[in-house]
């Protein structure tokens, strides 16, 4: 992640920083912590109202950054809001997630996820095929008869 910068500009690219991020499907807009704002020297480019679990917050600073996720997926000029985040410095919200395909798996009890852009196919695990699940468990949307 680094502050907004145009590669066609003649100025040097700002230094990149890495931060711990949480993918949050409940967040409409991606959010960064005060630490990120300070580290990157971001300047507020407007203010917005935010609705969250704790209520409503007015005059929340908004910034624009260049965001890179999963090493090779880049989003230039992303609008982010500043928030009080616990245990992380970045929330990746639906403004980023809805630009591609996002899948979560829990194979052998190990949770992993994958993300790609652009979106290239629909996922429908309930109707993908009619074979039983490998471990014999019912698929989501199915139930065992009484």
GROMACS .gro file of C-alpha atoms in nm:
model
  146
    1UNK     CA    1   0.000   0.000   0.000
    2UNK     CA    2   0.121   0.349  -0.070
    3UNK     CA    3  -0.025   0.694  -0.106
    4UNK     CA    4  -0.195   0.768  -0.436
    5UNK     CA    5   0.054   0.805  -0.718
    6UNK     CA    6   0.028   0.804  -1.095
    7UNK     CA    7   0.289   0.582  -1.266
    8UNK     CA    8   0.294   0.825  -1.559
    9UNK     CA    9   0.404   1.101  -1.322
   10UNK     CA   10   0.773   1.194  -1.329
   11UNK     CA   11   0.801   1.194  -0.950
   12UNK     CA   12   0.940   0.882  -0.783
   13UNK     CA   13   0.695   0.621  -0.659
   14UNK     CA   14   0.623   0.661  -0.287
   15UNK     CA   15   0.763   0.383  -0.069
   16UNK     CA   16   0.535   0.081  -0.022
   17UNK     CA   17   0.433  -0.037   0.320
   18UNK     CA   18   0.284  -0.371   0.421
   19UNK     CA   19   0.003  -0.396   0.674
   20UNK     CA   20  -0.211  -0.668   0.824
   21UNK     CA   21  -0.554  -0.659   0.657
   22UNK     CA   22  -0.889  -0.824   0.724
   23UNK     CA   23  -1.130  -0.900   0.440
   24UNK     CA   24  -1.464  -0.772   0.573
   25UNK     CA   25  -1.776  -0.852   0.367
   26UNK     CA   26  -1.978  -0.644   0.615
   27UNK     CA   27  -1.784  -0.326   0.535
   28UNK     CA   28  -1.914  -0.119   0.246
   29UNK     CA   29  -1.598   0.093   0.219
   30UNK     CA   30  -1.238  -0.008   0.287
   31UNK     CA   31  -1.089   0.145   0.600
   32UNK     CA   32  -0.740   0.223   0.729
   33UNK     CA   33  -0.611   0.288   1.079
   34UNK     CA   34  -0.458   0.609   1.209
   35UNK     CA   35  -0.121   0.431   1.194
   36UNK     CA   36  -0.155   0.386   0.815
   37UNK     CA   37  -0.253   0.751   0.774
   38UNK     CA   38   0.054   0.862   0.970
   39UNK     CA   39   0.296   0.611   0.811
   40UNK     CA   40   0.199   0.711   0.458
   41UNK     CA   41   0.167   1.082   0.531
   42UNK     CA   42  -0.186   1.087   0.393
   43UNK     CA   43  -0.378   1.414   0.372
   44UNK     CA   44  -0.758   1.409   0.409
   45UNK     CA   45  -0.936   1.472   0.079
   46UNK     CA   46  -1.282   1.512   0.221
   47UNK     CA   47  -1.502   1.379   0.499
   48UNK     CA   48  -1.789   1.134   0.515
   49UNK     CA   49  -2.049   0.990   0.750
   50UNK     CA   50  -1.997   0.630   0.865
   51UNK     CA   51  -2.252   0.386   1.004
   52UNK     CA   52  -2.097   0.106   1.211
   53UNK     CA   53  -2.168  -0.129   1.499
   54UNK     CA   54  -2.110   0.151   1.752
   55UNK     CA   55  -2.350   0.393   1.582
   56UNK     CA   56  -2.292   0.683   1.345
   57UNK     CA   57  -1.974   0.885   1.311
   58UNK     CA   58  -1.969   1.221   1.134
   59UNK     CA   59  -1.676   1.394   0.962
   60UNK     CA   60  -1.468   1.080   0.910
   61UNK     CA   61  -1.157   1.165   0.703
   62UNK     CA   62  -1.131   1.006   0.359
   63UNK     CA   63  -0.809   0.942   0.170
   64UNK     CA   64  -0.698   0.799  -0.163
   65UNK     CA   65  -0.434   0.528  -0.178
   66UNK     CA   66  -0.292   0.273  -0.418
   67UNK     CA   67  -0.366  -0.072  -0.280
   68UNK     CA   68  -0.197  -0.400  -0.370
   69UNK     CA   69  -0.340  -0.726  -0.236
   70UNK     CA   70  -0.215  -1.082  -0.269
   71UNK     CA   71   0.111  -0.959  -0.426
   72UNK     CA   72  -0.016  -0.898  -0.778
   73UNK     CA   73  -0.366  -0.750  -0.762
   74UNK     CA   74  -0.348  -0.369  -0.772
   75UNK     CA   75  -0.611  -0.102  -0.717
   76UNK     CA   76  -0.495   0.252  -0.795
   77UNK     CA   77  -0.669   0.554  -0.641
   78UNK     CA   78  -0.887   0.366  -0.390
   79UNK     CA   79  -1.101   0.580  -0.161
   80UNK     CA   80  -1.061   0.469   0.201
   81UNK     CA   81  -1.191   0.603   0.529
   82UNK     CA   82  -1.002   0.632   0.854
   83UNK     CA   83  -1.136   0.418   1.135
   84UNK     CA   84  -1.057   0.283   1.479
   85UNK     CA   85  -0.961  -0.075   1.398
   86UNK     CA   86  -0.882  -0.342   1.655
   87UNK     CA   87  -0.607  -0.592   1.575
   88UNK     CA   88  -0.555  -0.480   1.216
   89UNK     CA   89  -0.456  -0.175   1.015
   90UNK     CA   90  -0.675  -0.227   0.708
   91UNK     CA   91  -1.026  -0.353   0.639
   92UNK     CA   92  -1.075  -0.464   0.280
   93UNK     CA   93  -1.443  -0.385   0.219
   94UNK     CA   94  -1.697  -0.469  -0.046
   95UNK     CA   95  -1.579  -0.173  -0.257
   96UNK     CA   96  -1.274  -0.392  -0.335
   97UNK     CA   97  -1.420  -0.743  -0.292
   98UNK     CA   98  -1.702  -0.684  -0.540
   99UNK     CA   99  -1.453  -0.610  -0.820
  100UNK     CA  100  -1.363  -0.976  -0.858
  101UNK     CA  101  -1.422  -1.335  -0.751
  102UNK     CA  102  -1.373  -1.407  -0.380
  103UNK     CA  103  -1.389  -1.765  -0.247
  104UNK     CA  104  -1.329  -1.916   0.097
  105UNK     CA  105  -1.250  -2.283   0.157
  106UNK     CA  106  -1.207  -2.490   0.471
  107UNK     CA  107  -1.058  -2.808   0.323
  108UNK     CA  108  -0.918  -3.043   0.589
  109UNK     CA  109  -0.997  -2.783   0.856
  110UNK     CA  110  -0.757  -2.526   0.708
  111UNK     CA  111  -0.929  -2.204   0.606
  112UNK     CA  112  -0.797  -2.036   0.295
  113UNK     CA  113  -0.925  -1.787   0.044
  114UNK     CA  114  -0.864  -1.680  -0.310
  115UNK     CA  115  -0.932  -1.359  -0.498
  116UNK     CA  116  -0.902  -1.269  -0.863
  117UNK     CA  117  -0.995  -0.988  -1.095
  118UNK     CA  118  -1.177  -0.961  -1.316
  119UNK     CA  119  -1.466  -1.183  -1.219
  120UNK     CA  120  -1.481  -1.471  -1.467
  121UNK     CA  121  -1.748  -1.711  -1.342
  122UNK     CA  122  -2.032  -1.765  -1.097
  123UNK     CA  123  -1.990  -2.003  -0.804
  124UNK     CA  124  -2.288  -2.210  -0.691
  125UNK     CA  125  -2.168  -2.495  -0.473
  126UNK     CA  126  -2.522  -2.619  -0.403
  127UNK     CA  127  -2.592  -2.695  -0.768
  128UNK     CA  128  -2.242  -2.738  -0.913
  129UNK     CA  129  -2.298  -3.112  -0.950
  130UNK     CA  130  -2.518  -3.378  -0.794
  131UNK     CA  131  -2.248  -3.602  -0.655
  132UNK     CA  132  -2.239  -3.641  -0.277
  133UNK     CA  133  -1.981  -3.441  -0.087
  134UNK     CA  134  -1.652  -3.632  -0.047
  135UNK     CA  135  -1.707  -3.685   0.327
  136UNK     CA  136  -2.077  -3.768   0.288
  137UNK     CA  137  -2.193  -3.445   0.455
  138UNK     CA  138  -2.499  -3.267   0.322
  139UNK     CA  139  -2.433  -2.967   0.103
  140UNK     CA  140  -2.549  -2.623   0.204
  141UNK     CA  141  -2.917  -2.598   0.121
  142UNK     CA  142  -2.972  -2.974   0.157
  143UNK     CA  143  -3.102  -3.158   0.460
  144UNK     CA  144  -3.123  -3.516   0.575
  145UNK     CA  145  -3.473  -3.670   0.561
  146UNK     CA  146  -3.628  -3.765   0.897
   0.00000   0.00000   0.00000
